[in-house]
Amino acid sequence: MKRLFISLLAFFTLVPNAIAYCARPAPAAPLLTTGVNKRDLTGARINYNPNGDYKTTKTTKSGATANPTTTWPSSKPKPTKLNNVTVTWYGFDDNCCPNETGLFGGTCIAFPGNPPRFHQEATETFGTYDDPQTFAAAPEQFPPGTIIYYRAVQKYFIMEDECGECVEEATQGIFHVDFWVGPQRGTNGTVFCCENALTPDGPDTIIVNPPPHLPVNTESLFTCACILTGLIQDAMCAVTQTGGVCA
């Protein structure tokens, strides 16, 4: 009974906050921000080391790192449907970027490229073939610059970031992609609710090196409806995945 009371209290506390957040003026067009990576399932995370190397630390979020500008592959392999892929999402609040506070939050990516096709930061876009959105993965499985298509949201994504758990799972033959949902600002945890709502219950299918003519939904994924769906699924979604401190 006590647990139920706490859950209800959290729900009625967070819902007004989410509604207030959603009441902010929305852009006239889908977000075209340079954005950021969603929670991983268990999560070792690759963090940036100011001394110039990378280190793996255990956290509950997927990671982003900072690297020099990346040279992207120029060849275009044939489209490949990949089944049994773990799909997760990340955003500004649970992306670990190097800063003086050591806290989660930011838009850094491991493999920045050159605009307009490739981004210097994790980016939410229209999600078209010519304007793909950021995703993170193991570079051993998806070389930086790889384009994939995720039919569940009807968007194209480009590999620009590294996910610590994805790297660990790759050694076990597991494919894991971590899609950037946006936005490019802090949300006080409400982005976690949207991430949860978008995450499938089990492995899903993606298309690697897809053709350019597949259906596209150009609307932003980070919406009021997405946040509230996540709240209904878990009233504590905005406070149970705050990430904490980068090690």
PDB file of C-alpha atoms in Angstrom:
ATOM      1  CA  MET A   1       0.000   0.000   0.000  1.00  0.00           C
ATOM      2  CA  LYS A   2       2.869   2.327   0.885  1.00  0.00           C
ATOM      3  CA  ARG A   3       4.554   1.588  -2.465  1.00  0.00           C
ATOM      4  CA  LEU A   4       1.309   2.321  -4.324  1.00  0.00           C
ATOM      5  CA  PHE A   5       0.958   5.633  -2.479  1.00  0.00           C
ATOM      6  CA  ILE A   6       4.524   6.625  -3.388  1.00  0.00           C
ATOM      7  CA  SER A   7       3.938   5.720  -7.044  1.00  0.00           C
ATOM      8  CA  LEU A   8       0.710   7.734  -7.171  1.00  0.00           C
ATOM      9  CA  LEU A   9       2.383  10.676  -5.463  1.00  0.00           C
ATOM     10  CA  ALA A  10       5.218  10.576  -7.991  1.00  0.00           C
ATOM     11  CA  PHE A  11       2.761  10.339 -10.885  1.00  0.00           C
ATOM     12  CA  PHE A  12       0.695  13.346  -9.800  1.00  0.00           C
ATOM     13  CA  THR A  13       3.873  15.304  -9.138  1.00  0.00           C
ATOM     14  CA  LEU A  14       5.547  14.511 -12.456  1.00  0.00           C
ATOM     15  CA  VAL A  15       2.533  14.780 -14.752  1.00  0.00           C
ATOM     16  CA  PRO A  16       1.956  18.509 -14.032  1.00  0.00           C
ATOM     17  CA  ASN A  17       5.685  19.085 -14.529  1.00  0.00           C
ATOM     18  CA  ALA A  18       5.580  17.257 -17.848  1.00  0.00           C
ATOM     19  CA  ILE A  19       2.468  19.142 -18.930  1.00  0.00           C
ATOM     20  CA  ALA A  20       4.116  22.420 -17.949  1.00  0.00           C
ATOM     21  CA  TYR A  21       7.192  21.455 -19.918  1.00  0.00           C
ATOM     22  CA  CYS A  22       5.093  20.545 -22.929  1.00  0.00           C
ATOM     23  CA  ALA A  23       3.232  23.841 -22.690  1.00  0.00           C
ATOM     24  CA  ARG A  24       6.360  25.703 -23.749  1.00  0.00           C
ATOM     25  CA  PRO A  25       6.191  27.198 -27.259  1.00  0.00           C
ATOM     26  CA  ALA A  26       7.023  24.581 -29.871  1.00  0.00           C
ATOM     27  CA  PRO A  27       9.017  25.264 -33.031  1.00  0.00           C
ATOM     28  CA  ALA A  28       7.005  25.698 -36.218  1.00  0.00           C
ATOM     29  CA  ALA A  29       8.935  22.900 -37.921  1.00  0.00           C
ATOM     30  CA  PRO A  30      10.476  19.652 -36.650  1.00  0.00           C
ATOM     31  CA  LEU A  31      13.568  20.260 -34.562  1.00  0.00           C
ATOM     32  CA  LEU A  32      16.684  20.809 -36.619  1.00  0.00           C
ATOM     33  CA  THR A  33      19.070  20.905 -33.711  1.00  0.00           C
ATOM     34  CA  THR A  34      22.489  19.437 -33.320  1.00  0.00           C
ATOM     35  CA  GLY A  35      21.594  17.050 -30.669  1.00  0.00           C
ATOM     36  CA  VAL A  36      22.848  13.904 -28.429  1.00  0.00           C
ATOM     37  CA  ASN A  37      22.594   9.336 -26.800  1.00  0.00           C
ATOM     38  CA  LYS A  38      19.199   7.171 -24.671  1.00  0.00           C
ATOM     39  CA  ARG A  39      19.815   4.960 -21.754  1.00  0.00           C
ATOM     40  CA  ASP A  40      21.555   1.670 -22.253  1.00  0.00           C
ATOM     41  CA  LEU A  41      20.156  -1.454 -20.666  1.00  0.00           C
ATOM     42  CA  THR A  42      22.965  -2.194 -18.180  1.00  0.00           C
ATOM     43  CA  GLY A  43      25.716  -0.091 -19.306  1.00  0.00           C
ATOM     44  CA  ALA A  44      29.433   0.249 -19.405  1.00  0.00           C
ATOM     45  CA  ARG A  45      30.080   3.619 -20.853  1.00  0.00           C
ATOM     46  CA  ILE A  46      32.957   5.100 -22.797  1.00  0.00           C
ATOM     47  CA  ASN A  47      33.951   8.417 -21.238  1.00  0.00           C
ATOM     48  CA  TYR A  48      36.345  10.983 -22.556  1.00  0.00           C
ATOM     49  CA  ASN A  49      39.668  11.328 -20.769  1.00  0.00           C
ATOM     50  CA  PRO A  50      41.287  14.783 -21.013  1.00  0.00           C
ATOM     51  CA  ASN A  51      44.682  13.055 -21.205  1.00  0.00           C
ATOM     52  CA  GLY A  52      43.756  11.859 -24.669  1.00  0.00           C
ATOM     53  CA  ASP A  53      42.660   8.257 -24.206  1.00  0.00           C
ATOM     54  CA  TYR A  54      39.365   6.517 -23.564  1.00  0.00           C
ATOM     55  CA  LYS A  55      38.234   4.640 -20.504  1.00  0.00           C
ATOM     56  CA  THR A  56      35.256   2.410 -19.795  1.00  0.00           C
ATOM     57  CA  THR A  57      33.204   3.094 -16.687  1.00  0.00           C
ATOM     58  CA  LYS A  58      30.101   1.389 -15.361  1.00  0.00           C
ATOM     59  CA  THR A  59      27.007   3.594 -15.472  1.00  0.00           C
ATOM     60  CA  THR A  60      23.355   3.193 -16.361  1.00  0.00           C
ATOM     61  CA  LYS A  61      23.447   5.318 -19.468  1.00  0.00           C
ATOM     62  CA  SER A  62      24.958   5.054 -22.913  1.00  0.00           C
ATOM     63  CA  GLY A  63      28.000   7.165 -23.538  1.00  0.00           C
ATOM     64  CA  ALA A  64      29.287   9.768 -25.887  1.00  0.00           C
ATOM     65  CA  THR A  65      32.900  10.691 -26.387  1.00  0.00           C
ATOM     66  CA  ALA A  66      34.896  13.447 -27.980  1.00  0.00           C
ATOM     67  CA  ASN A  67      37.244  12.686 -30.856  1.00  0.00           C
ATOM     68  CA  PRO A  68      38.953  14.532 -33.723  1.00  0.00           C
ATOM     69  CA  THR A  69      37.027  15.004 -36.954  1.00  0.00           C
ATOM     70  CA  THR A  70      36.355  11.637 -38.549  1.00  0.00           C
ATOM     71  CA  THR A  71      37.007  10.508 -42.117  1.00  0.00           C
ATOM     72  CA  TRP A  72      33.812   8.913 -43.403  1.00  0.00           C
ATOM     73  CA  PRO A  73      33.468   5.901 -45.721  1.00  0.00           C
ATOM     74  CA  SER A  74      32.667   6.841 -49.319  1.00  0.00           C
ATOM     75  CA  SER A  75      31.502   3.479 -50.684  1.00  0.00           C
ATOM     76  CA  LYS A  76      27.826   2.475 -50.682  1.00  0.00           C
ATOM     77  CA  PRO A  77      27.328  -1.209 -49.794  1.00  0.00           C
ATOM     78  CA  LYS A  78      24.104  -3.009 -50.653  1.00  0.00           C
ATOM     79  CA  PRO A  79      21.082  -2.664 -48.312  1.00  0.00           C
ATOM     80  CA  THR A  80      20.952  -5.315 -45.594  1.00  0.00           C
ATOM     81  CA  LYS A  81      18.053  -6.138 -43.280  1.00  0.00           C
ATOM     82  CA  LEU A  82      19.394  -6.839 -39.793  1.00  0.00           C
ATOM     83  CA  ASN A  83      17.114  -8.667 -37.340  1.00  0.00           C
ATOM     84  CA  ASN A  84      17.381  -9.214 -33.570  1.00  0.00           C
ATOM     85  CA  VAL A  85      18.886  -5.788 -32.924  1.00  0.00           C
ATOM     86  CA  THR A  86      18.715  -4.234 -29.455  1.00  0.00           C
ATOM     87  CA  VAL A  87      17.262  -0.729 -29.807  1.00  0.00           C
ATOM     88  CA  THR A  88      17.575   1.980 -27.160  1.00  0.00           C
ATOM     89  CA  TRP A  89      17.399   5.769 -27.126  1.00  0.00           C
ATOM     90  CA  TYR A  90      19.353   8.605 -25.514  1.00  0.00           C
ATOM     91  CA  GLY A  91      19.127  12.375 -25.148  1.00  0.00           C
ATOM     92  CA  PHE A  92      20.828  15.424 -23.690  1.00  0.00           C
ATOM     93  CA  ASP A  93      20.140  14.492 -20.060  1.00  0.00           C
ATOM     94  CA  ASP A  94      21.772  11.047 -20.170  1.00  0.00           C
ATOM     95  CA  ASN A  95      24.679  11.784 -22.467  1.00  0.00           C
ATOM     96  CA  CYS A  96      28.021  11.895 -20.687  1.00  0.00           C
ATOM     97  CA  CYS A  97      30.162  14.742 -21.978  1.00  0.00           C
ATOM     98  CA  PRO A  98      33.437  16.053 -20.558  1.00  0.00           C
ATOM     99  CA  ASN A  99      32.813  19.171 -18.491  1.00  0.00           C
ATOM    100  CA  GLU A 100      33.997  20.802 -15.325  1.00  0.00           C
ATOM    101  CA  THR A 101      31.105  19.474 -13.233  1.00  0.00           C
ATOM    102  CA  GLY A 102      31.539  15.823 -14.182  1.00  0.00           C
ATOM    103  CA  LEU A 103      27.760  15.476 -14.540  1.00  0.00           C
ATOM    104  CA  PHE A 104      25.704  13.910 -17.306  1.00  0.00           C
ATOM    105  CA  GLY A 105      24.372  16.182 -19.995  1.00  0.00           C
ATOM    106  CA  GLY A 106      25.547  17.471 -23.340  1.00  0.00           C
ATOM    107  CA  THR A 107      25.712  16.980 -27.084  1.00  0.00           C
ATOM    108  CA  CYS A 108      29.204  15.567 -27.612  1.00  0.00           C
ATOM    109  CA  ILE A 109      29.744  12.643 -29.982  1.00  0.00           C
ATOM    110  CA  ALA A 110      32.662  10.303 -30.561  1.00  0.00           C
ATOM    111  CA  PHE A 111      32.915  10.741 -34.337  1.00  0.00           C
ATOM    112  CA  PRO A 112      32.172  14.321 -35.410  1.00  0.00           C
ATOM    113  CA  GLY A 113      32.177  14.966 -39.137  1.00  0.00           C
ATOM    114  CA  ASN A 114      31.778  17.856 -41.530  1.00  0.00           C
ATOM    115  CA  PRO A 115      28.444  19.652 -42.144  1.00  0.00           C
ATOM    116  CA  PRO A 116      26.031  19.684 -43.797  1.00  0.00           C
ATOM    117  CA  ARG A 117      25.808  15.895 -44.120  1.00  0.00           C
ATOM    118  CA  PHE A 118      27.662  14.969 -40.944  1.00  0.00           C
ATOM    119  CA  HIS A 119      27.491  16.671 -37.602  1.00  0.00           C
ATOM    120  CA  GLN A 120      29.812  18.110 -34.988  1.00  0.00           C
ATOM    121  CA  GLU A 121      27.295  17.224 -32.283  1.00  0.00           C
ATOM    122  CA  ALA A 122      24.583  14.627 -31.849  1.00  0.00           C
ATOM    123  CA  THR A 123      21.749  15.911 -33.970  1.00  0.00           C
ATOM    124  CA  GLU A 124      17.980  15.666 -34.247  1.00  0.00           C
ATOM    125  CA  THR A 125      16.961  16.226 -37.869  1.00  0.00           C
ATOM    126  CA  PHE A 126      14.069  15.589 -40.250  1.00  0.00           C
ATOM    127  CA  GLY A 127      15.358  12.022 -40.475  1.00  0.00           C
ATOM    128  CA  THR A 128      15.498  11.853 -44.260  1.00  0.00           C
ATOM    129  CA  TYR A 129      18.178  10.016 -46.230  1.00  0.00           C
ATOM    130  CA  ASP A 130      19.923  13.324 -46.964  1.00  0.00           C
ATOM    131  CA  ASP A 131      19.359  14.626 -43.434  1.00  0.00           C
ATOM    132  CA  PRO A 132      19.852  11.629 -41.100  1.00  0.00           C
ATOM    133  CA  GLN A 133      19.679  11.733 -37.315  1.00  0.00           C
ATOM    134  CA  THR A 134      22.510  10.653 -34.979  1.00  0.00           C
ATOM    135  CA  PHE A 135      22.844   7.150 -33.576  1.00  0.00           C
ATOM    136  CA  ALA A 136      25.478   5.469 -31.407  1.00  0.00           C
ATOM    137  CA  ALA A 137      26.784   1.919 -31.713  1.00  0.00           C
ATOM    138  CA  ALA A 138      29.932  -0.203 -31.689  1.00  0.00           C
ATOM    139  CA  PRO A 139      32.210   1.084 -34.481  1.00  0.00           C
ATOM    140  CA  GLU A 140      33.376  -2.488 -35.074  1.00  0.00           C
ATOM    141  CA  GLN A 141      29.835  -3.320 -36.250  1.00  0.00           C
ATOM    142  CA  PHE A 142      28.761   0.024 -37.714  1.00  0.00           C
ATOM    143  CA  PRO A 143      31.663   2.135 -39.034  1.00  0.00           C
ATOM    144  CA  PRO A 144      31.208   5.885 -38.479  1.00  0.00           C
ATOM    145  CA  GLY A 145      29.104   7.322 -41.284  1.00  0.00           C
ATOM    146  CA  THR A 146      26.987   4.173 -41.703  1.00  0.00           C
ATOM    147  CA  ILE A 147      23.381   5.003 -42.610  1.00  0.00           C
ATOM    148  CA  ILE A 148      20.557   2.873 -41.207  1.00  0.00           C
ATOM    149  CA  TYR A 149      16.772   3.061 -41.402  1.00  0.00           C
ATOM    150  CA  TYR A 150      14.417   2.251 -38.522  1.00  0.00           C
ATOM    151  CA  ARG A 151      10.928   1.515 -39.785  1.00  0.00           C
ATOM    152  CA  ALA A 152       9.283   1.834 -36.350  1.00  0.00           C
ATOM    153  CA  VAL A 153       9.791   5.613 -36.448  1.00  0.00           C
ATOM    154  CA  GLN A 154      10.302   5.939 -40.229  1.00  0.00           C
ATOM    155  CA  LYS A 155      13.608   7.763 -40.000  1.00  0.00           C
ATOM    156  CA  TYR A 156      17.143   7.458 -41.322  1.00  0.00           C
ATOM    157  CA  PHE A 157      20.043   7.615 -38.849  1.00  0.00           C
ATOM    158  CA  ILE A 158      23.794   8.046 -39.224  1.00  0.00           C
ATOM    159  CA  MET A 159      26.444   6.473 -36.980  1.00  0.00           C
ATOM    160  CA  GLU A 160      28.285   9.331 -35.236  1.00  0.00           C
ATOM    161  CA  ASP A 161      28.699   8.188 -31.638  1.00  0.00           C
ATOM    162  CA  GLU A 162      29.967   5.290 -29.541  1.00  0.00           C
ATOM    163  CA  CYS A 163      27.869   3.442 -26.970  1.00  0.00           C
ATOM    164  CA  GLY A 164      29.783   1.666 -24.211  1.00  0.00           C
ATOM    165  CA  GLU A 165      27.306  -1.152 -23.746  1.00  0.00           C
ATOM    166  CA  CYS A 166      27.044  -1.590 -27.511  1.00  0.00           C
ATOM    167  CA  VAL A 167      30.803  -2.175 -27.640  1.00  0.00           C
ATOM    168  CA  GLU A 168      30.600  -4.783 -24.855  1.00  0.00           C
ATOM    169  CA  GLU A 169      27.686  -6.573 -26.508  1.00  0.00           C
ATOM    170  CA  ALA A 170      29.452  -6.599 -29.873  1.00  0.00           C
ATOM    171  CA  THR A 171      32.050  -8.968 -28.388  1.00  0.00           C
ATOM    172  CA  GLN A 172      29.146 -11.393 -27.781  1.00  0.00           C
ATOM    173  CA  GLY A 173      27.805 -11.048 -31.311  1.00  0.00           C
ATOM    174  CA  ILE A 174      24.904  -8.829 -30.212  1.00  0.00           C
ATOM    175  CA  PHE A 175      23.942  -5.846 -32.370  1.00  0.00           C
ATOM    176  CA  HIS A 176      22.845  -2.790 -30.380  1.00  0.00           C
ATOM    177  CA  VAL A 177      21.981   0.677 -31.688  1.00  0.00           C
ATOM    178  CA  ASP A 178      21.293   3.687 -29.466  1.00  0.00           C
ATOM    179  CA  PHE A 179      19.270   6.364 -31.279  1.00  0.00           C
ATOM    180  CA  TRP A 180      19.478  10.057 -30.438  1.00  0.00           C
ATOM    181  CA  VAL A 181      16.005  11.380 -29.653  1.00  0.00           C
ATOM    182  CA  GLY A 182      16.981  14.960 -28.762  1.00  0.00           C
ATOM    183  CA  PRO A 183      16.476  17.682 -27.795  1.00  0.00           C
ATOM    184  CA  GLN A 184      19.649  19.742 -27.532  1.00  0.00           C
ATOM    185  CA  ARG A 185      18.917  21.053 -24.079  1.00  0.00           C
ATOM    186  CA  GLY A 186      18.248  19.725 -20.605  1.00  0.00           C
ATOM    187  CA  THR A 187      14.722  18.498 -19.854  1.00  0.00           C
ATOM    188  CA  ASN A 188      14.844  17.775 -16.100  1.00  0.00           C
ATOM    189  CA  GLY A 189      14.531  14.086 -16.864  1.00  0.00           C
ATOM    190  CA  THR A 190      11.403  14.180 -19.029  1.00  0.00           C
ATOM    191  CA  VAL A 191      13.423  12.932 -22.005  1.00  0.00           C
ATOM    192  CA  PHE A 192      13.832   9.615 -20.141  1.00  0.00           C
ATOM    193  CA  CYS A 193      10.063   9.117 -20.271  1.00  0.00           C
ATOM    194  CA  CYS A 194      10.058   9.617 -24.034  1.00  0.00           C
ATOM    195  CA  GLU A 195      13.055   7.294 -24.410  1.00  0.00           C
ATOM    196  CA  ASN A 196      11.176   4.575 -22.534  1.00  0.00           C
ATOM    197  CA  ALA A 197       8.075   5.050 -24.666  1.00  0.00           C
ATOM    198  CA  LEU A 198      10.101   4.651 -27.878  1.00  0.00           C
ATOM    199  CA  THR A 199      12.104   1.618 -26.740  1.00  0.00           C
ATOM    200  CA  PRO A 200      10.675  -1.686 -28.037  1.00  0.00           C
ATOM    201  CA  ASP A 201       9.989  -4.545 -25.628  1.00  0.00           C
ATOM    202  CA  GLY A 202      12.420  -6.824 -27.440  1.00  0.00           C
ATOM    203  CA  PRO A 203      14.885  -6.995 -30.335  1.00  0.00           C
ATOM    204  CA  ASP A 204      13.829  -5.211 -33.512  1.00  0.00           C
ATOM    205  CA  THR A 205      14.800  -4.901 -37.184  1.00  0.00           C
ATOM    206  CA  ILE A 206      16.816  -2.195 -38.926  1.00  0.00           C
ATOM    207  CA  ILE A 207      18.003  -1.731 -42.510  1.00  0.00           C
ATOM    208  CA  VAL A 208      21.720  -1.067 -42.924  1.00  0.00           C
ATOM    209  CA  ASN A 209      22.799   0.963 -45.981  1.00  0.00           C
ATOM    210  CA  PRO A 210      19.140   1.493 -46.943  1.00  0.00           C
ATOM    211  CA  PRO A 211      17.882   2.863 -50.263  1.00  0.00           C
ATOM    212  CA  PRO A 212      17.007   6.584 -50.197  1.00  0.00           C
ATOM    213  CA  HIS A 213      13.302   6.308 -51.060  1.00  0.00           C
ATOM    214  CA  LEU A 214      11.814   4.703 -47.914  1.00  0.00           C
ATOM    215  CA  PRO A 215       8.883   6.419 -46.093  1.00  0.00           C
ATOM    216  CA  VAL A 216       9.957   9.187 -43.706  1.00  0.00           C
ATOM    217  CA  ASN A 217       8.153  10.873 -40.825  1.00  0.00           C
ATOM    218  CA  THR A 218       9.763  14.309 -40.545  1.00  0.00           C
ATOM    219  CA  GLU A 219       8.118  15.166 -37.218  1.00  0.00           C
ATOM    220  CA  SER A 220      10.196  15.451 -34.054  1.00  0.00           C
ATOM    221  CA  LEU A 221      10.187  12.333 -31.864  1.00  0.00           C
ATOM    222  CA  PHE A 222      10.538  14.252 -28.592  1.00  0.00           C
ATOM    223  CA  THR A 223       6.951  15.400 -28.107  1.00  0.00           C
ATOM    224  CA  CYS A 224       4.427  15.910 -25.344  1.00  0.00           C
ATOM    225  CA  ALA A 225       2.612  12.746 -26.366  1.00  0.00           C
ATOM    226  CA  CYS A 226       5.850  10.771 -26.127  1.00  0.00           C
ATOM    227  CA  ILE A 227       6.613  12.155 -22.646  1.00  0.00           C
ATOM    228  CA  LEU A 228       3.125  11.438 -21.319  1.00  0.00           C
ATOM    229  CA  THR A 229       3.138   7.924 -22.783  1.00  0.00           C
ATOM    230  CA  GLY A 230       6.336   7.251 -20.859  1.00  0.00           C
ATOM    231  CA  LEU A 231       4.808   8.659 -17.675  1.00  0.00           C
ATOM    232  CA  ILE A 232       1.810   6.367 -18.003  1.00  0.00           C
ATOM    233  CA  GLN A 233       4.156   3.397 -18.422  1.00  0.00           C
ATOM    234  CA  ASP A 234       6.259   4.394 -15.421  1.00  0.00           C
ATOM    235  CA  ALA A 235       5.346   7.305 -13.170  1.00  0.00           C
ATOM    236  CA  MET A 236       8.935   7.449 -11.924  1.00  0.00           C
ATOM    237  CA  CYS A 237      10.512   7.607 -15.387  1.00  0.00           C
ATOM    238  CA  ALA A 238      11.771  11.160 -14.991  1.00  0.00           C
ATOM    239  CA  VAL A 239      13.567  10.511 -11.707  1.00  0.00           C
ATOM    240  CA  THR A 240      14.831   6.924 -11.864  1.00  0.00           C
ATOM    241  CA  GLN A 241      17.305   7.408 -14.726  1.00  0.00           C
ATOM    242  CA  THR A 242      19.013  10.648 -13.828  1.00  0.00           C
ATOM    243  CA  GLY A 243      22.419   9.126 -14.510  1.00  0.00           C
ATOM    244  CA  GLY A 244      24.427  10.768 -11.760  1.00  0.00           C
ATOM    245  CA  VAL A 245      28.094  11.585 -12.088  1.00  0.00           C
ATOM    246  CA  CYS A 246      30.522  10.617 -14.837  1.00  0.00           C
ATOM    247  CA  ALA A 247      33.396   8.586 -13.447  1.00  0.00           C
TER     248      ALA A 247
END
